[in-house]
One Martini backbone bead per residue (centre of mass of N, CA, C, O) as a GRO file, in nm:
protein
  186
    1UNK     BB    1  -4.406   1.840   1.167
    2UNK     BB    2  -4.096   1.924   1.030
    3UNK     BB    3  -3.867   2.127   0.951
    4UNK     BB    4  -3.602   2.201   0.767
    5UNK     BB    5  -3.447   2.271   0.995
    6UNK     BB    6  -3.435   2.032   1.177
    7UNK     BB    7  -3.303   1.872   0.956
    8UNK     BB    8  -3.081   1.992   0.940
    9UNK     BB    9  -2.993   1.991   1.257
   10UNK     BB   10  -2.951   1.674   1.281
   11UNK     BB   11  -2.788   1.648   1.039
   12UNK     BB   12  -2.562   1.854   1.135
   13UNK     BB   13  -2.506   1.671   1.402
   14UNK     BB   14  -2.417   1.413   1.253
   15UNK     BB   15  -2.187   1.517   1.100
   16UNK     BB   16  -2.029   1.657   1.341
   17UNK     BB   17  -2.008   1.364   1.526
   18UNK     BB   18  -1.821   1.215   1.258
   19UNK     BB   19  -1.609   1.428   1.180
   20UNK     BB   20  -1.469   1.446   1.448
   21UNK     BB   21  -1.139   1.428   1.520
   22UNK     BB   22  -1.195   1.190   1.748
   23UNK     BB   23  -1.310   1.025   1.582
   24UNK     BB   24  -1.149   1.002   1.321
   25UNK     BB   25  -0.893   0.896   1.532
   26UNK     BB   26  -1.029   0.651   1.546
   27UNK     BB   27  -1.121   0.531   1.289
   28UNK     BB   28  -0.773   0.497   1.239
   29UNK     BB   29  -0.744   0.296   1.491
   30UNK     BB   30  -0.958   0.088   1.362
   31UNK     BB   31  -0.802   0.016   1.112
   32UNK     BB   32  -0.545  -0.096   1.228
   33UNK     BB   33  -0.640  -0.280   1.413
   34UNK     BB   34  -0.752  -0.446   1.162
   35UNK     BB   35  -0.474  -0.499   1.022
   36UNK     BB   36  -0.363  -0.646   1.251
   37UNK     BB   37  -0.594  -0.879   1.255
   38UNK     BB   38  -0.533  -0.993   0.975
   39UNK     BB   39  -0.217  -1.053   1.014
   40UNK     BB   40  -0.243  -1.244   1.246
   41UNK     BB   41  -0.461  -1.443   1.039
   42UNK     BB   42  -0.197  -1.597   0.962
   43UNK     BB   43  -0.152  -1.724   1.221
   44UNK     BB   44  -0.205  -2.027   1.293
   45UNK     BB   45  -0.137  -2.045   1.621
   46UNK     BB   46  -0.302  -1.771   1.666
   47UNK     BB   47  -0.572  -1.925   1.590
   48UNK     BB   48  -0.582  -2.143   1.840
   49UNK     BB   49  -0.614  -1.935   2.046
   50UNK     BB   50  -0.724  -1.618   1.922
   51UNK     BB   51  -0.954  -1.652   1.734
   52UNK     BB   52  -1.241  -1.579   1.808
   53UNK     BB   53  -1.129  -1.271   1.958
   54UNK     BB   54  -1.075  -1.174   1.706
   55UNK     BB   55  -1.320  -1.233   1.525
   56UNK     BB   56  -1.456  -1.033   1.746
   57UNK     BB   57  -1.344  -0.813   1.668
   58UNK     BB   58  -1.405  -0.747   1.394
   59UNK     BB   59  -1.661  -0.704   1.393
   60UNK     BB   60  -1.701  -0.480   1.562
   61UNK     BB   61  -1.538  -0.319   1.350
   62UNK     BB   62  -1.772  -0.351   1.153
   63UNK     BB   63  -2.016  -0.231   1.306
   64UNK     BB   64  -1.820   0.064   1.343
   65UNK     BB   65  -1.861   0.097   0.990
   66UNK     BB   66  -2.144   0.110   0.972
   67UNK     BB   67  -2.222   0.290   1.103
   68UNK     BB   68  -2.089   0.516   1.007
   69UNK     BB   69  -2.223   0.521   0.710
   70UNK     BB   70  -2.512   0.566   0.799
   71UNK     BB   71  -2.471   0.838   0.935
   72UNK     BB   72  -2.372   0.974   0.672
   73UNK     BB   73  -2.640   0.911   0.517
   74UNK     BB   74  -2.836   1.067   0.692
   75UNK     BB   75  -2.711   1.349   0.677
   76UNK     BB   76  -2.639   1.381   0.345
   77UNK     BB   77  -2.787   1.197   0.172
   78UNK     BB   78  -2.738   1.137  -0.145
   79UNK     BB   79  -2.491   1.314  -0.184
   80UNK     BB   80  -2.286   1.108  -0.048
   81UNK     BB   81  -2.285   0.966  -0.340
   82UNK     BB   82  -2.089   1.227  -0.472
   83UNK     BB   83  -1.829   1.159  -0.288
   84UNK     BB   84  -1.588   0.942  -0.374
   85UNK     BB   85  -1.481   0.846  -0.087
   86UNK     BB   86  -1.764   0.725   0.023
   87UNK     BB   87  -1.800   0.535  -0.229
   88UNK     BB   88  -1.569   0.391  -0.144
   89UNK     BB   89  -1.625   0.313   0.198
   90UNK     BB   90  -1.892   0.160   0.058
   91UNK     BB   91  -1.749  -0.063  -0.079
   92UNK     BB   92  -1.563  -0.180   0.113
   93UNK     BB   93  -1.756  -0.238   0.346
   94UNK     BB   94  -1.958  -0.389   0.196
   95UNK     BB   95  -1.752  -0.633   0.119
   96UNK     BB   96  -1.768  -0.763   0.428
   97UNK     BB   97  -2.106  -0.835   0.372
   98UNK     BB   98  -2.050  -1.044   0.201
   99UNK     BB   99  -2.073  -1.338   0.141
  100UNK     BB  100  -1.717  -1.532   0.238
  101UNK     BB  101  -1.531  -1.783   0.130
  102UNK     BB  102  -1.198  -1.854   0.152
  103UNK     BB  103  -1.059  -1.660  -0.077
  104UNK     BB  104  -1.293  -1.442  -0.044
  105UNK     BB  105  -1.214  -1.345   0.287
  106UNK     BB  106  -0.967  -1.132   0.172
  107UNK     BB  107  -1.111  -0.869   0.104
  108UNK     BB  108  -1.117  -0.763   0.373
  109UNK     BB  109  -0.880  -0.608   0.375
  110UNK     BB  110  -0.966  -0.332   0.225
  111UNK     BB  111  -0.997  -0.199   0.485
  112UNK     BB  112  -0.750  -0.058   0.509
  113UNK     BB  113  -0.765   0.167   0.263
  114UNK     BB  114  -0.958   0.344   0.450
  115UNK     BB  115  -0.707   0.537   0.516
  116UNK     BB  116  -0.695   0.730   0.252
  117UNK     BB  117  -0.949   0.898   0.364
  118UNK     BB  118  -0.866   0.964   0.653
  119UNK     BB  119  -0.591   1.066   0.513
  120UNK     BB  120  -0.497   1.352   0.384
  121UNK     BB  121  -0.216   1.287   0.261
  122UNK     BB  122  -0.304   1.063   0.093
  123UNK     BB  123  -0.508   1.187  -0.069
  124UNK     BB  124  -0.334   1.370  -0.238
  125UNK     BB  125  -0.174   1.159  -0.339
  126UNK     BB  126  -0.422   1.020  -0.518
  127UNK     BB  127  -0.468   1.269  -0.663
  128UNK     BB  128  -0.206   1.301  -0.783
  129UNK     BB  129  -0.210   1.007  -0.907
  130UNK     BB  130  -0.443   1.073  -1.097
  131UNK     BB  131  -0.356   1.345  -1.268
  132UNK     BB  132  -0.093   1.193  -1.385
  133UNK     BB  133  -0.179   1.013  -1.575
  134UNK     BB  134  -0.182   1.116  -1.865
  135UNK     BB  135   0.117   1.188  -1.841
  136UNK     BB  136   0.191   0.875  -1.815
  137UNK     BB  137   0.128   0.792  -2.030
  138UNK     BB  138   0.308   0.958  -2.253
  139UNK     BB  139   0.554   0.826  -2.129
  140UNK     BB  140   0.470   0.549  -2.256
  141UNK     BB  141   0.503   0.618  -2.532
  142UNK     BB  142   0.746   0.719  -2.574
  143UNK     BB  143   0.890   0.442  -2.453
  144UNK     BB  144   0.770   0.302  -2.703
  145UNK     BB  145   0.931   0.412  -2.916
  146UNK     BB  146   1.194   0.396  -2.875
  147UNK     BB  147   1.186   0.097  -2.843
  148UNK     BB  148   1.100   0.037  -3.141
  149UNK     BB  149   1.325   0.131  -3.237
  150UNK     BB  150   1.552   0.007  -3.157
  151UNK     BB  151   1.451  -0.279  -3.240
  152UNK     BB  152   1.492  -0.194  -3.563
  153UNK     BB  153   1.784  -0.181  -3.525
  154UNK     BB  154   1.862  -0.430  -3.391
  155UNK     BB  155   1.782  -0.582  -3.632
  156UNK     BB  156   1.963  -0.436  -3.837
  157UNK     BB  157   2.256  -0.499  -3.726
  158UNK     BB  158   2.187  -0.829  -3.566
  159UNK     BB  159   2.063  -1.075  -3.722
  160UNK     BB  160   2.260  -1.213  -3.817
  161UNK     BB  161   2.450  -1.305  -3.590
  162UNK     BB  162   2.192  -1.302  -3.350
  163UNK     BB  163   1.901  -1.494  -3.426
  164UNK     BB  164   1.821  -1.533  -3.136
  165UNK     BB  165   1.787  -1.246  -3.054
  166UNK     BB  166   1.798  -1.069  -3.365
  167UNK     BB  167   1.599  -1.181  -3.607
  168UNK     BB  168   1.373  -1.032  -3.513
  169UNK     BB  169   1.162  -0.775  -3.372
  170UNK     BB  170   1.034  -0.934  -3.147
  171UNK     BB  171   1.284  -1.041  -3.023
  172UNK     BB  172   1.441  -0.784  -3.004
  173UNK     BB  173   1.242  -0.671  -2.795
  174UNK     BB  174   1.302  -0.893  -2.591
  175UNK     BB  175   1.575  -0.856  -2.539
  176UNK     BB  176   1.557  -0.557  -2.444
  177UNK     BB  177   1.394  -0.593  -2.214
  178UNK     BB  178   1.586  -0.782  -2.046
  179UNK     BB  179   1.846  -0.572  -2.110
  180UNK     BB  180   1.731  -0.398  -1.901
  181UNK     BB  181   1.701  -0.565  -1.623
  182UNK     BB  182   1.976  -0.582  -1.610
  183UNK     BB  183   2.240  -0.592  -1.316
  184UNK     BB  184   2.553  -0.531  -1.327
  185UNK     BB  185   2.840  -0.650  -1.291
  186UNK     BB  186   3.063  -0.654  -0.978
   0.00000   0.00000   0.00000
């Protein structure tokens, strides 16, 4: 029977081995290759000379992501599951291995995502955009009250002469919202 220390030491073999640098910038360049052949089998004409070949080449691209995940959960044991990121990319992976076609054979895309959690700088733009939610909520409160007054204003000041513009407070806001979007005559 195994010590601790052992399993300690094979386990923390498997994460230092999945985890270094030269690994991780492989699965970065097998990522956009991934991503590139996804694009790729959008022309069907390349896909009538080189459709088998590209076929054949996503799988084994999604079988050393499954090797990864597999290692992973090795290594780290229920852990793994504490990490947020990596049960991102083992949903993601996940999804690839569920049976689809048709329509449902398009979220195979997913598997680009996978670019935000190997890339440090990536990770953080999405950390800082989940952070600014809350913040972003008020900001749209905020432009809903804005909005609203406007409404109110614009429905009483021009119901009489443009009632199908500024009839009601609902119409007002429709018109409002319109004449947001539009760009100045040049």
């Amino acid at each position: 029977m195994q010590s601790t220390t052992d399993t300690l030491t094979w386990r923390g073999r498997i994460e230092q081995f999945i985890t270094h640098h030269v690994i991780q910038n492989f699965l970065v360049f097998l990522i956009v290759v991934n991503a590139a052949i996804l694009g790729i089998e959008t022309n069907h004409e390349v896909m009538d000379t080189w459709g088998h070949e590209l076929f054949l080449l996503d799988h084994v691209i999604l079988g050393i992501f499954i090797i990864e995940i597999v290692l992973l959960i090795a290594a780290r044991g229920f852990s793994f599951f504490k990490d947020a990121w990596c049960v991102f990319d083992f949903i993601v992976v996940g999804i690839a291995l569920v049976p689809a076609s048709g329509s449902l054979a398009v979220l195979r895309v997913l598997r680009v995502l996978r670019l935000i959690n190997k890339v440090e700088s990536m990770r953080k733009v999405v950390g800082g955009l989940l952070s600014s939610l809350p913040g972003l909520g008020s900001v749209f409160g905020l432009i809903m009250i804005i909005f609203y007054v406007a409404s109110v204003i614009a429905t009483n000041l021009y119901h009489k002469d443009f009632p199908d513009w500024f009839g009601s407070l609902s119409t007002s806001a429709f018109t409002l919202f319109q004449v947001i979007g539009i760009p100045p005559n040049q």
